[in-house]
Coordinates of C-alpha atoms in Angstrom, one line a residue:
M250 CA -113.4 20.6 68.1
A251 CA -116.9 20.6 69.4
M252 CA -116.0 23.3 71.9
I253 CA -114.8 25.7 69.2
E254 CA -118.1 25.3 67.3
E255 CA -120.0 26.1 70.5
L256 CA -118.0 29.2 71.0
R257 CA -118.6 30.3 67.4
Q258 CA -122.3 29.8 67.8
A259 CA -122.3 31.8 71.0
L260 CA -120.5 34.6 69.2
Y261 CA -122.9 34.4 66.3
R262 CA -125.9 34.7 68.7
K263 CA -124.2 37.7 70.4
E264 CA -124.3 36.0 73.8
T265 CA -122.1 37.0 76.7
I266 CA -119.4 34.4 77.0
I267 CA -117.4 33.7 80.2
L268 CA -114.3 31.4 80.0
V269 CA -112.0 30.2 82.7
A270 CA -108.8 29.1 81.0
K271 CA -105.1 28.5 81.1
C272 CA -103.9 31.0 78.5
S273 CA -101.3 33.3 77.1
I274 CA -102.0 36.7 75.7
F275 CA -100.3 38.7 72.9
Y276 CA -101.0 42.3 72.0
E277 CA -99.9 44.4 69.0
G278 CA -101.0 48.0 68.4
R279 CA -100.0 51.2 70.0
A280 CA -97.4 49.1 71.9
S281 CA -96.6 45.4 72.1
S282 CA -97.0 43.1 75.1
K283 CA -96.9 39.4 76.1
L284 CA -98.5 37.8 79.1
S285 CA -97.2 34.3 79.6
E286 CA -99.3 31.3 80.6
G287 CA -101.6 31.5 83.6
E288 CA -105.2 30.8 84.6
R289 CA -107.5 33.7 83.9
I290 CA -111.2 34.7 83.4
I291 CA -112.1 35.8 79.9
I292 CA -115.3 37.8 79.3
I293 CA -116.6 38.4 75.8
K294 CA -119.6 40.7 75.7
E295 CA -122.3 40.9 73.0
D296 CA -121.0 44.3 71.8
G297 CA -117.5 42.9 71.1
A298 CA -115.8 44.1 74.3
V299 CA -113.3 41.6 75.6
I300 CA -111.9 41.7 79.2
V301 CA -109.3 39.4 80.8
H302 CA -109.0 39.2 84.5
R303 CA -106.3 37.5 86.6
P304 CA -107.4 35.7 89.8
F305 CA -106.6 38.8 91.9
G306 CA -107.3 42.5 91.7
Y307 CA -110.2 44.3 90.1
E308 CA -108.6 45.8 87.0
P309 CA -108.4 43.8 83.8
V310 CA -104.9 42.7 82.7
N311 CA -105.9 43.0 79.1
Y312 CA -109.0 44.3 77.3
Q313 CA -110.4 45.5 74.0
P314 CA -113.4 47.9 73.8
P315 CA -116.8 47.5 72.2
G316 CA -116.8 47.1 68.5
S317 CA -113.9 44.7 68.4
I318 CA -114.1 41.8 66.0
V319 CA -113.7 38.4 67.7
T320 CA -112.9 35.2 65.7
I321 CA -112.0 31.7 66.8
E322 CA -109.6 29.2 65.4
E323 CA -107.9 26.0 66.4
D324 CA -104.2 25.3 66.0
R325 CA -102.7 21.9 67.1
G326 CA -105.1 21.6 70.1
I327 CA -104.8 25.3 71.1
I328 CA -107.9 27.5 70.9
K329 CA -107.0 31.0 69.5
L330 CA -109.2 34.0 70.1
N331 CA -108.3 36.8 67.7
I332 CA -109.6 40.2 68.8
L333 CA -109.2 42.9 66.1
R334 CA -109.7 46.6 66.0
P335 CA -109.2 47.2 62.2
R336 CA -109.4 51.0 62.2
I337 CA -106.5 51.5 64.5
H338 CA -104.7 48.3 63.7
E339 CA -104.8 46.7 67.1
K340 CA -104.8 43.0 67.6
M341 CA -105.0 40.8 70.8
V342 CA -104.5 37.1 70.6
I343 CA -105.5 34.8 73.5
E344 CA -104.1 31.3 73.1
I345 CA -106.0 28.9 75.3
K346 CA -104.1 25.8 76.2
E347 CA -106.7 24.4 78.7
L348 CA -110.4 25.4 78.9
K349 CA -111.6 24.8 82.4
H350 CA -115.1 26.4 82.3
F351 CA -117.3 27.7 79.5
Y352 CA -120.6 29.6 79.9
S353 CA -122.6 31.6 77.5
S354 CA -126.1 33.2 77.6
R355 CA -128.0 36.0 76.0
L356 CA -128.4 38.6 78.8
E357 CA -131.1 41.2 79.0
D358 CA -130.5 44.4 80.9
Q359 CA -132.6 47.5 80.1
A360 CA -132.5 49.0 83.6
E361 CA -131.8 52.7 84.0
F362 CA -128.6 53.4 86.0
Q363 CA -129.3 55.7 88.9
M364 CA -126.6 57.3 91.1
W365 CA -127.6 59.1 94.2
G366 CA -125.1 61.9 93.8
D367 CA -121.8 63.1 95.1
E368 CA -120.5 65.4 97.8
E369 CA -121.5 68.5 95.8
D370 CA -125.1 67.3 95.6
L371 CA -125.1 66.9 99.4
K372 CA -123.8 70.4 99.8
Q373 CA -126.3 71.9 97.4
A374 CA -129.2 70.1 99.0
I375 CA -128.2 71.4 102.5
I376 CA -127.9 75.0 101.1
L377 CA -131.3 74.8 99.4
D378 CA -133.1 73.1 102.2
P379 CA -131.2 73.1 105.5
A380 CA -134.4 72.2 107.4
G381 CA -135.0 69.2 105.3
M382 CA -131.4 68.0 105.4
L383 CA -130.3 69.1 108.9
G384 CA -133.6 69.5 110.8
E385 CA -133.5 73.2 111.5
E386 CA -134.0 76.5 109.7
L387 CA -130.6 78.2 109.0
Q388 CA -129.6 81.3 107.1
L389 CA -126.8 80.9 104.6
V390 CA -123.6 83.0 105.3
G391 CA -121.5 81.4 102.5
S392 CA -120.2 78.2 101.0
E393 CA -116.5 77.2 100.4
F394 CA -115.9 79.8 103.2
S395 CA -112.3 80.8 103.5
L396 CA -110.8 80.4 106.9
G397 CA -107.3 81.4 106.0
S398 CA -104.6 78.9 107.0
A399 CA -107.3 76.5 108.4
G400 CA -108.7 75.9 104.9
Y401 CA -112.2 76.2 103.5
A402 CA -115.4 75.3 105.4
D403 CA -117.9 73.6 103.1
I404 CA -120.9 75.7 104.4
V405 CA -121.4 78.4 107.0
F406 CA -124.9 79.3 108.3
R407 CA -126.3 81.4 111.1
D408 CA -129.0 79.8 113.3
K409 CA -132.1 81.5 114.9
N410 CA -130.1 82.4 118.0
G411 CA -127.4 84.2 115.9
N412 CA -124.8 81.5 116.3
L413 CA -122.5 80.7 113.4
V414 CA -123.0 77.1 112.2
V415 CA -120.0 75.5 110.4
V416 CA -120.9 72.5 108.3
E417 CA -118.5 69.9 107.0
V418 CA -119.9 67.5 104.4
K419 CA -118.6 64.0 103.6
K420 CA -120.0 61.8 100.9
K421 CA -118.9 58.5 102.5
T422 CA -118.3 57.3 106.0
A423 CA -116.9 60.2 108.1
D424 CA -113.9 59.1 110.3
V425 CA -112.0 60.8 113.1
S426 CA -109.9 62.8 110.7
A427 CA -113.1 64.6 109.5
V428 CA -114.0 65.5 113.1
Y429 CA -110.6 67.2 113.7
Q430 CA -110.9 68.9 110.3
L431 CA -114.1 70.5 111.5
K432 CA -112.7 71.3 114.9
R433 CA -109.8 73.1 113.1
Y434 CA -112.3 75.4 111.4
V435 CA -114.1 76.1 114.6
D436 CA -110.9 76.8 116.5
K437 CA -109.9 79.3 113.8
I438 CA -113.2 81.2 114.0
R439 CA -113.1 81.3 117.8
K440 CA -109.5 82.5 117.8
E441 CA -110.1 85.3 115.4
G442 CA -113.5 86.3 116.7
G443 CA -112.9 86.0 120.4
S444 CA -115.4 85.3 123.1
N445 CA -118.1 87.4 121.3
V446 CA -118.4 84.8 118.5
L447 CA -120.7 81.8 119.3
V448 CA -120.0 78.9 117.0
R449 CA -121.6 75.6 116.4
A450 CA -120.2 72.8 114.2
I451 CA -122.0 70.0 112.4
L452 CA -120.4 67.1 110.6
V453 CA -122.7 65.7 107.9
A454 CA -122.3 62.2 106.3
P455 CA -124.2 59.1 105.4
R456 CA -122.3 57.1 108.0
F457 CA -119.8 57.6 110.9
T458 CA -117.1 55.4 112.3
Q459 CA -117.4 54.6 116.0
S460 CA -114.2 56.6 116.7
A461 CA -115.7 59.6 114.9
L462 CA -118.8 59.5 117.1
V463 CA -116.6 59.3 120.3
A464 CA -114.5 62.2 119.1
L465 CA -117.5 64.3 118.2
K466 CA -118.9 63.9 121.7
R467 CA -115.5 64.6 123.3
E468 CA -115.1 67.8 121.3
G469 CA -118.7 69.0 121.7
L470 CA -119.4 68.9 118.0
E471 CA -122.7 67.9 116.4
Y472 CA -123.4 65.5 113.6
R473 CA -126.2 64.7 111.2
E474 CA -126.7 61.4 109.3
V475 CA -128.0 62.1 105.8
S476 CA -128.9 60.2 102.7
L477 CA -127.6 60.8 99.2
Q478 CA -130.9 59.6 97.9
H479 CA -132.8 62.2 100.0
A480 CA -130.4 64.9 98.8
R481 CA -131.2 64.1 95.2
K482 CA -134.9 64.2 96.0
I483 CA -134.6 67.6 97.5
L484 CA -132.5 68.9 94.5
K485 CA -135.1 67.5 92.1
Q486 CA -138.0 69.2 94.0
K487 CA -136.3 72.5 94.5
R488 CA -134.9 72.8 90.9
S489 CA -138.3 72.0 89.4
L490 CA -140.1 74.8 91.3
P491 CA -140.6 78.2 89.6
S492 CA -138.1 80.8 90.8
F493 CA -140.7 82.8 92.9
F494 CA -141.1 79.7 95.1
T495 CA -137.4 79.4 95.9
S496 CA -136.4 83.1 96.2

């Protein structure tokens, strides 16, 4: 079949291959499995990785990792993809009854992957440079600050007026539950400290839901919109300075 020869040539050239096909899948190795006939997306990458997706969901239904050996054969009108991992004796066979779409190309991707950080990066950037992240000079009291039955506050500062400033940090969009988590911390401090303790509270996140903004205003709590990218920039600057600049 001409299609089989095209597939073989694409494999030989180490191209990325995308197939949309009606197929069945058989696996033998650490276990055994069979997936009966259905329409699926088959991706064969230049490093030997093979991934099979169903028309729904984001996780593959079957896959083999890089380094797999992929061969193609034809048996009575059925295209067979044999994917082998010889060292651990794994084999996946994809039997293609109907090939609907076939695409192959040599892809180039030398880009560096950059991730702007996680919640811990946000916290550390706020601790190292509260003015740069929150817009005011603050003195650190503690992080992961225990508030007994109320839980642990991410960061506690003291501002220039002597007020305690409780900071709760969220990596993603802060919703109304984050607002009341922060309020629980503030209520605990006020209950134990009495009227002599002045407390502010700041919810920090890249984004806020509308309901969170309404709740923050209703409860008299503050918020700051921050960028993970900006946090990484601060961390990079601060950590590259000699210790006598940051002490």
